[in-house]
Short mmCIF file of C-alpha atoms (C1' of nucleotides) in Angstrom, two decimals:
data_model
loop_
_atom_site.label_atom_id
_atom_site.label_comp_id
_atom_site.label_asym_id
_atom_site.label_seq_id
_atom_site.Cartn_x
_atom_site.Cartn_y
_atom_site.Cartn_z
CA UNK A 129 7.20 26.87 -7.82
CA UNK A 130 8.95 29.48 -10.11
CA UNK A 131 10.97 27.54 -12.54
CA UNK A 132 13.77 29.74 -13.73
CA UNK A 133 15.30 27.63 -16.60
CA UNK A 134 18.94 28.16 -16.02
CA UNK A 135 21.48 25.44 -15.54
CA UNK A 136 21.46 21.88 -16.38
CA UNK A 137 18.46 20.11 -16.83
CA UNK A 138 17.69 15.95 -17.28
CA UNK A 139 15.58 14.06 -19.16
CA UNK A 140 12.98 11.81 -17.60
CA UNK A 141 14.61 8.76 -17.98
CA UNK A 142 17.46 9.69 -15.78
CA UNK A 143 15.06 11.15 -13.44
CA UNK A 144 13.22 8.02 -13.00
CA UNK A 145 16.55 6.21 -12.50
CA UNK A 146 17.43 8.51 -9.69
CA UNK A 147 14.06 8.76 -8.08
CA UNK A 148 12.79 4.98 -7.76
CA UNK A 149 9.56 6.31 -9.66
CA UNK A 150 9.04 4.58 -13.22
CA UNK A 151 8.68 6.90 -16.55
CA UNK A 152 5.02 5.89 -16.45
CA UNK A 153 4.75 7.07 -12.86
CA UNK A 154 6.48 10.47 -13.52
CA UNK A 155 4.40 11.13 -16.29
CA UNK A 156 1.12 9.97 -14.08
CA UNK A 157 2.18 12.41 -11.45
CA UNK A 158 2.63 15.45 -13.46
CA UNK A 159 -0.83 14.67 -14.87
CA UNK A 160 -2.35 14.16 -11.52
CA UNK A 161 -0.67 17.37 -10.17
CA UNK A 162 1.45 15.45 -7.79
CA UNK A 163 4.59 17.38 -9.37
CA UNK A 164 4.91 20.80 -11.04
CA UNK A 165 4.90 20.36 -14.86
CA UNK A 166 8.25 19.92 -16.24
CA UNK A 167 9.47 22.35 -18.90
CA UNK A 168 9.38 20.79 -22.27
CA UNK A 169 12.68 21.25 -24.71
CA UNK A 170 12.46 22.13 -28.41
CA UNK A 171 11.74 18.53 -28.99
CA UNK A 172 8.53 18.41 -26.78
CA UNK A 173 10.44 16.30 -24.24
CA UNK A 174 10.48 17.02 -20.59
CA UNK A 175 13.69 18.66 -19.10
CA UNK A 176 13.82 18.84 -15.30
CA UNK A 177 15.60 21.63 -13.77
CA UNK A 178 17.91 20.69 -10.80
CA UNK A 179 15.39 22.23 -8.53
CA UNK A 180 12.51 20.19 -9.80
CA UNK A 181 14.55 17.31 -9.40
CA UNK A 182 15.20 17.83 -5.79
CA UNK A 183 11.20 18.43 -5.36
CA UNK A 184 10.47 14.96 -7.07
CA UNK A 185 12.89 13.46 -4.51
CA UNK A 186 10.69 15.16 -1.70
CA UNK A 187 7.53 14.02 -3.12
CA UNK A 188 8.92 10.53 -3.33
CA UNK A 189 9.93 10.30 0.27
CA UNK A 190 6.46 11.82 1.23
CA UNK A 191 4.73 8.77 -0.86
CA UNK A 192 7.18 6.29 0.62
CA UNK A 193 6.34 7.33 4.19
CA UNK A 194 2.72 6.97 3.49
CA UNK A 195 1.11 10.39 2.42
CA UNK A 196 -1.70 10.05 0.38
CA UNK A 197 -1.71 11.56 -3.21
CA UNK A 198 -4.33 13.66 -2.41
CA UNK A 199 -2.31 15.16 0.49
CA UNK A 200 0.61 15.53 -2.03
CA UNK A 201 -1.30 17.42 -4.49
CA UNK A 202 -2.25 19.63 -1.55
CA UNK A 203 1.42 20.26 -0.95
CA UNK A 204 2.05 20.75 -4.55
CA UNK A 205 -0.95 23.14 -5.01
CA UNK A 206 0.48 25.46 -2.00
CA UNK A 207 3.84 25.65 -3.68
CA UNK A 208 2.18 27.39 -6.57
CA UNK A 209 1.56 30.11 -4.26
CA UNK A 210 5.28 31.01 -3.63
CA UNK A 211 6.48 32.46 -0.30
CA UNK A 212 3.12 33.01 0.91
CA UNK A 213 2.42 29.51 1.56
CA UNK A 214 5.72 28.66 3.10
CA UNK A 215 3.97 28.54 6.87
CA UNK A 216 1.62 26.14 5.60
CA UNK A 217 3.80 24.31 3.57
CA UNK A 218 6.00 23.71 6.49
CA UNK A 219 3.04 22.83 8.64
CA UNK A 220 2.15 19.95 6.33
CA UNK A 221 5.51 18.53 6.52
CA UNK A 222 5.48 18.93 10.28
CA UNK A 223 2.51 16.54 10.47
CA UNK A 224 4.06 14.08 8.11
CA UNK A 225 7.13 14.13 10.36
CA UNK A 226 5.10 13.14 13.40
CA UNK A 227 3.56 10.22 11.27
CA UNK A 228 7.15 9.39 10.31
CA UNK A 229 8.07 9.10 13.91
CA UNK A 230 5.04 6.96 14.66
CA UNK A 231 6.07 4.50 11.91
CA UNK A 232 9.68 4.43 13.19
CA UNK A 233 8.11 3.50 16.69
CA UNK A 234 5.85 1.02 15.23
CA UNK A 235 8.77 -0.48 13.13
CA UNK A 236 10.74 -0.83 15.94
CA UNK A 237 8.03 -2.77 17.74
CA UNK A 238 7.36 -4.97 14.82
CA UNK A 239 11.09 -5.70 14.61
CA UNK A 240 11.17 -6.89 17.98
CA UNK A 241 8.10 -9.22 17.44
CA UNK A 242 9.55 -10.73 14.26
CA UNK A 243 13.09 -10.88 16.30
CA UNK A 244 11.27 -12.65 19.41
CA UNK A 245 9.70 -15.38 17.17
CA UNK A 246 13.12 -15.90 15.42
CA UNK A 247 14.56 -16.56 18.62
CA UNK A 248 11.75 -18.94 19.80
CA UNK A 249 12.21 -21.10 16.71
CA UNK A 250 16.01 -21.08 17.00
CA UNK A 251 15.43 -22.24 20.91
CA UNK A 252 13.11 -25.08 19.85
CA UNK A 253 15.45 -26.16 17.03
CA UNK A 254 18.37 -26.06 19.17
CA UNK A 255 16.82 -27.93 21.80
CA UNK A 256 15.07 -30.38 19.40
CA UNK A 257 11.61 -29.67 20.65
CA UNK A 258 8.11 -29.06 19.08
CA UNK A 259 5.82 -26.08 19.95
CA UNK A 260 4.32 -28.31 22.62
CA UNK A 261 7.83 -28.56 24.30
CA UNK A 262 8.20 -32.21 23.44
CA UNK A 263 11.21 -33.73 21.55
CA UNK A 264 10.90 -33.95 17.98
CA UNK A 265 10.96 -37.25 16.46
CA UNK A 266 14.29 -38.41 15.02
CA UNK A 267 12.88 -38.36 11.58
CA UNK A 268 11.77 -34.92 11.92
CA UNK A 269 14.68 -33.50 13.50
CA UNK A 270 16.60 -33.14 10.14
CA UNK A 271 13.74 -31.45 8.64
CA UNK A 272 13.34 -29.13 11.61
CA UNK A 273 16.76 -27.70 10.94
CA UNK A 274 16.14 -27.15 7.30
CA UNK A 275 16.15 -23.48 6.00
CA UNK A 276 15.54 -23.92 2.52
CA UNK A 277 12.34 -22.53 1.43
CA UNK A 278 11.41 -24.37 -1.44
CA UNK A 279 8.97 -22.30 -3.42
CA UNK A 280 9.11 -20.68 -7.22
CA UNK A 281 9.56 -17.53 -5.76
CA UNK A 282 13.09 -18.27 -4.69
CA UNK A 283 14.00 -18.84 -8.25
CA UNK A 284 12.59 -15.25 -9.37
CA UNK B 132 -0.65 -25.05 14.10
CA UNK B 133 -1.93 -28.01 16.58
CA UNK B 134 -4.49 -26.02 18.41
CA UNK B 135 -5.32 -27.41 21.74
CA UNK B 136 -8.21 -25.91 22.76
CA UNK B 137 -7.59 -25.31 26.30
CA UNK B 138 -8.05 -22.28 28.48
CA UNK B 139 -9.77 -18.80 27.48
CA UNK B 140 -10.92 -17.81 24.21
CA UNK B 141 -12.12 -14.83 22.58
CA UNK B 142 -14.45 -13.78 19.93
CA UNK B 143 -13.82 -12.01 16.81
CA UNK B 144 -14.91 -8.85 17.89
CA UNK B 145 -12.18 -8.53 20.72
CA UNK B 146 -9.46 -10.02 18.42
CA UNK B 147 -10.45 -7.12 15.80
CA UNK B 148 -9.89 -4.65 18.47
CA UNK B 149 -6.71 -5.93 19.58
CA UNK B 150 -5.14 -6.51 16.41
CA UNK B 151 -5.96 -3.74 14.28
CA UNK B 152 -7.76 -5.81 11.93
CA UNK B 153 -11.47 -5.29 11.30
CA UNK B 154 -13.83 -8.11 11.70
CA UNK B 155 -14.22 -8.37 7.81
CA UNK B 156 -10.38 -8.66 7.46
CA UNK B 157 -10.23 -11.70 9.91
CA UNK B 158 -12.51 -13.29 8.11
CA UNK B 159 -11.06 -12.47 4.91
CA UNK B 160 -7.62 -13.69 6.07
CA UNK B 161 -9.09 -16.97 7.36
CA UNK B 162 -10.65 -17.64 4.02
CA UNK B 163 -7.36 -16.51 2.28
CA UNK B 164 -5.29 -18.98 4.13
CA UNK B 165 -3.62 -16.03 5.75
CA UNK B 166 -4.46 -17.43 9.29
CA UNK B 167 -5.07 -20.64 10.53
CA UNK B 168 -8.82 -21.44 11.02
CA UNK B 169 -10.50 -20.39 14.07
CA UNK B 170 -12.20 -22.91 15.94
CA UNK B 171 -16.03 -22.71 16.58
CA UNK B 172 -17.84 -22.67 19.40
CA UNK B 173 -21.30 -24.73 19.72
CA UNK B 174 -22.93 -21.80 18.17
CA UNK B 175 -20.77 -21.67 15.12
CA UNK B 176 -18.98 -18.51 15.96
CA UNK B 177 -15.14 -18.18 15.96
CA UNK B 178 -13.44 -18.79 19.43
CA UNK B 179 -9.78 -17.93 19.09
CA UNK B 180 -7.47 -19.41 21.67
CA UNK B 181 -4.64 -17.32 23.15
CA UNK B 182 -2.31 -19.06 20.78
CA UNK B 183 -3.97 -18.20 17.96
CA UNK B 184 -4.39 -14.48 18.88
CA UNK B 185 -0.55 -14.32 19.23
CA UNK B 186 -0.13 -15.81 15.56
CA UNK B 187 -2.68 -13.10 14.51
CA UNK B 188 -0.59 -10.29 16.10
CA UNK B 189 2.47 -11.54 14.12
CA UNK B 190 0.82 -11.85 10.87
CA UNK B 191 -0.31 -8.65 11.31
CA UNK B 192 3.05 -7.22 11.92
CA UNK B 193 4.51 -9.26 8.82
CA UNK B 194 1.71 -7.44 6.78
CA UNK B 195 2.24 -3.95 8.39
CA UNK B 196 5.96 -4.39 7.35
CA UNK B 197 5.15 -4.93 3.87
CA UNK B 198 5.21 -8.79 3.65
CA UNK B 199 2.66 -9.50 0.52
CA UNK B 200 -0.15 -11.77 1.54
CA UNK B 201 1.24 -14.32 -0.81
CA UNK B 202 4.19 -14.76 1.46
CA UNK B 203 2.36 -14.47 4.47
CA UNK B 204 0.17 -17.46 3.22
CA UNK B 205 3.39 -19.68 2.54
CA UNK B 206 4.27 -19.00 6.22
CA UNK B 207 1.04 -19.87 7.53
CA UNK B 208 1.39 -23.04 5.34
CA UNK B 209 4.54 -23.93 6.49
CA UNK B 210 3.15 -23.53 10.20
CA UNK B 211 0.49 -26.44 9.46
CA UNK B 212 3.80 -28.81 9.08
CA UNK B 213 4.70 -28.69 12.69
CA UNK B 214 8.23 -28.97 13.86
CA UNK B 215 9.26 -30.11 10.65
CA UNK B 216 9.09 -26.62 9.27
CA UNK B 217 10.54 -24.58 12.09
CA UNK B 218 13.75 -23.98 10.31
CA UNK B 219 12.12 -22.80 6.97
CA UNK B 220 9.77 -20.62 8.94
CA UNK B 221 12.62 -19.09 11.02
CA UNK B 222 14.38 -18.37 7.55
CA UNK B 223 11.31 -16.68 6.44
CA UNK B 224 11.17 -14.24 9.32
CA UNK B 225 14.82 -13.79 8.91
CA UNK B 226 14.16 -12.37 5.63
CA UNK B 227 11.61 -10.13 6.86
CA UNK B 228 13.74 -8.78 9.60
CA UNK B 229 16.32 -8.01 6.61
CA UNK B 230 13.47 -6.08 4.99
CA UNK B 231 12.62 -4.34 8.25
CA UNK B 232 15.85 -3.02 8.74
CA UNK B 233 15.71 -1.86 5.18
CA UNK B 234 13.03 -0.04 5.96
CA UNK B 235 14.15 1.34 9.11
CA UNK B 236 17.35 2.89 7.07
CA UNK B 237 14.87 4.42 4.47
CA UNK B 238 12.75 5.64 7.00
CA UNK B 239 15.68 7.71 8.62
CA UNK B 240 16.88 9.01 5.41
CA UNK B 241 12.93 10.16 4.52
CA UNK B 242 12.67 11.66 7.92
CA UNK B 243 15.90 13.57 7.33
CA UNK B 244 14.58 14.76 4.13
CA UNK B 245 11.57 16.28 5.55
CA UNK B 246 13.47 17.63 8.44
CA UNK B 247 15.93 19.41 6.36
CA UNK B 248 13.05 20.90 4.28
CA UNK B 249 11.40 22.00 7.26
CA UNK B 250 14.39 23.71 8.33
CA UNK B 251 14.86 25.37 4.96
CA UNK B 252 11.20 26.99 5.14
CA UNK B 253 11.80 28.08 8.70
CA UNK B 254 14.85 29.84 7.42
CA UNK B 255 13.09 31.59 4.83
CA UNK B 256 10.21 32.51 6.95
CA UNK B 257 12.30 33.64 9.91
CA UNK B 258 14.60 35.78 7.34
CA UNK B 259 11.43 36.93 5.40
CA UNK B 260 12.85 35.65 2.15
CA UNK B 261 11.20 33.80 -0.82
CA UNK B 262 12.70 30.76 -2.45
CA UNK B 263 14.93 32.95 -4.68
CA UNK B 264 16.36 34.55 -1.67
CA UNK B 265 14.67 37.85 -2.31
CA UNK B 266 12.65 39.64 0.38
CA UNK B 267 9.05 39.08 0.48
CA UNK B 268 6.68 41.82 0.05
CA UNK B 269 5.14 43.23 3.34
CA UNK B 270 1.68 42.12 2.34
CA UNK B 271 2.94 38.66 1.84
CA UNK B 272 5.21 38.48 5.05
CA UNK B 273 1.86 37.53 7.30
CA UNK B 274 0.76 34.98 5.07
CA UNK B 275 4.12 33.45 4.90
CA UNK B 276 3.88 32.76 8.57
CA UNK B 277 0.65 31.04 8.41
CA UNK B 278 0.80 27.43 9.39
CA UNK B 279 -3.17 26.90 9.06
CA UNK B 280 -4.03 24.64 6.18
CA UNK B 281 -7.53 25.58 5.15
CA UNK B 282 -8.82 22.45 4.01
CA UNK B 283 -11.79 20.01 4.75
CA UNK B 284 -9.24 17.47 5.92
CA UNK B 285 -8.88 19.22 8.89
CA UNK B 286 -12.30 19.30 9.98
CA UNK B 287 -12.87 15.48 9.77
"C1'" DG C 157 15.98 7.77 -47.30
"C1'" DT C 158 14.77 4.49 -43.79
"C1'" DA C 159 14.75 2.02 -39.41
"C1'" DG C 160 14.77 2.23 -34.38
"C1'" DG C 161 14.59 4.02 -30.17
"C1'" DA C 162 12.87 7.58 -26.97
"C1'" DG C 163 9.53 10.23 -25.33
"C1'" DC C 164 4.59 12.43 -25.96
"C1'" DT C 165 -0.55 12.39 -25.09
"C1'" DG C 166 -4.99 10.39 -23.53
"C1'" DG C 167 -7.47 6.78 -22.31
"C1'" DA C 168 -7.94 1.82 -20.52
"C1'" DG C 169 -6.69 -1.68 -17.74
"C1'" DT C 170 -4.51 -3.85 -13.54
"C1'" DG C 171 -3.06 -5.72 -8.96
"C1'" DC C 172 -3.64 -5.61 -4.34
"C1'" DA C 173 -5.80 -5.64 -0.25
"C1'" DC C 174 -9.47 -5.43 1.61
"C1'" DT C 175 -15.06 -3.78 2.24
"C1'" DC C 176 -19.68 -4.13 1.54
"C1'" DC C 177 -23.95 -6.80 1.03
"C1'" DA C 178 -27.46 -10.21 1.54
"C1'" DG C 179 -29.42 -14.00 3.45
"C1'" DC C 180 -29.21 -16.89 7.22
"C1'" DG C 181 -29.06 -18.44 12.37
"C1'" DC C 182 -28.38 -18.05 17.33
"C1'" DA C 183 -29.00 -15.97 22.03
"C1'" DA C 184 -30.66 -12.61 25.12
"C1'" DG C 185 -34.20 -9.54 26.93
"C1'" DG C 186 -38.68 -7.73 26.93
"C1'" DC D 111 -43.39 -14.69 20.96
"C1'" DC D 112 -40.82 -10.84 18.79
"C1'" DT D 113 -37.12 -7.96 18.49
"C1'" DT D 114 -32.52 -6.48 18.30
"C1'" DG D 115 -27.87 -7.39 17.93
"C1'" DC D 116 -24.02 -10.48 16.76
"C1'" DG D 117 -21.79 -13.02 14.06
"C1'" DC D 118 -21.58 -16.79 9.91
"C1'" DT D 119 -21.11 -17.61 4.71
"C1'" DG D 120 -20.35 -16.62 -0.02
"C1'" DG D 121 -19.93 -13.44 -3.48
"C1'" DA D 122 -19.70 -8.83 -5.48
"C1'" DG D 123 -17.61 -4.57 -5.10
"C1'" DT D 124 -14.20 -0.62 -4.09
"C1'" DG D 125 -10.29 2.38 -3.45
"C1'" DC D 126 -5.68 3.24 -4.30
"C1'" DA D 127 -1.73 3.71 -6.92
"C1'" DC D 128 -0.15 2.96 -10.33
"C1'" DT D 129 0.93 0.44 -15.51
"C1'" DC D 130 0.01 -0.74 -19.95
"C1'" DC D 131 -1.38 0.40 -24.81
"C1'" DA D 132 -2.00 2.72 -29.24
"C1'" DG D 133 -0.90 6.24 -32.19
"C1'" DC D 134 1.95 9.76 -33.04
"C1'" DT D 135 6.53 12.95 -33.39
"C1'" DC D 136 11.33 13.95 -33.41
"C1'" DC D 137 16.03 12.59 -33.63
"C1'" DT D 138 20.08 9.72 -34.69
"C1'" DA D 139 22.68 6.43 -37.07
"C1'" DC D 140 23.07 3.50 -41.06
#
DNA sequence: GTAGGAGCTGGAGTGCACTCCAGCGCAAGG
DNA sequence: CCTTGCGCTGGAGTGCACTCCAGCTCCTAC
């Protein structure tokens, strides 16, 4: 990635806010070579040019869709080769696209499974039945309809 | 979960093969109370009734869609209460359904981002241009089209 | 000038979700 | 009877991807 430092640049804080990565993670990513090195300003601070900000976004998407950091590193290493690695980079992304499509299919299945179970509970509640299909006792009926989960997690 | 042990049961190996969890993970899940305890046969081995096999599948789907084990444990703990916790269990699943929908939206975005980048590379390759829009040198053109990624990962 | 905030670097620490290991028992087959 | 394979339990270990910490510099505002 030939960074010609023209145009606007943004600091690490702003990149973090827009990318979903933490400031620490951005630094770690650079150290781990998951991102090209961001140029430094005269004060030693990172200044991300627009192009690099876009690259961060792509890397975040690759991570978010499950690409291991070793593979991301490979992608970034290829990027250092310039145009000579376009085809290989493209192939890497095409493989990831296949992965994403698989995840989408799996997610649809899982959504259906969860939805099916929700429907099952709803039917039981409406009919006032327990899991064996027997009527629930009157003193249980109110509790059966309760949807409030009393946990400390709710408070946070 | 009132397990009436009638009907067929399957051993841990078979449950592992069909659930996507390893045998070790199934044991860990039970120990961590992410699954109800599977009844043991006369030889001390786990025998999973059909109902429990279905529950394993649901728990796997919840994990796969990002539910932390602490929340899965909560879900399982509620299941111990029988019909009295139907509503609360349903609410938990409804929240997870919302999460899954969010993931689907995010995945679609990420797919689009990857696809867009793939298209970008393809255009550059077809036009024989580099990232700056300049024609690539003849000795680079062949490499630019290469899609074979030479890594040890490919061999495994 | 001083204080405070932001960011730098290098190194250590952490959280999460498993996976591996060791010793044991049981059952089937030779 | 012996061997082998499967599964049990409890405890330790591991991999992955960050996050935290400490000491430092620079810059701005008071």
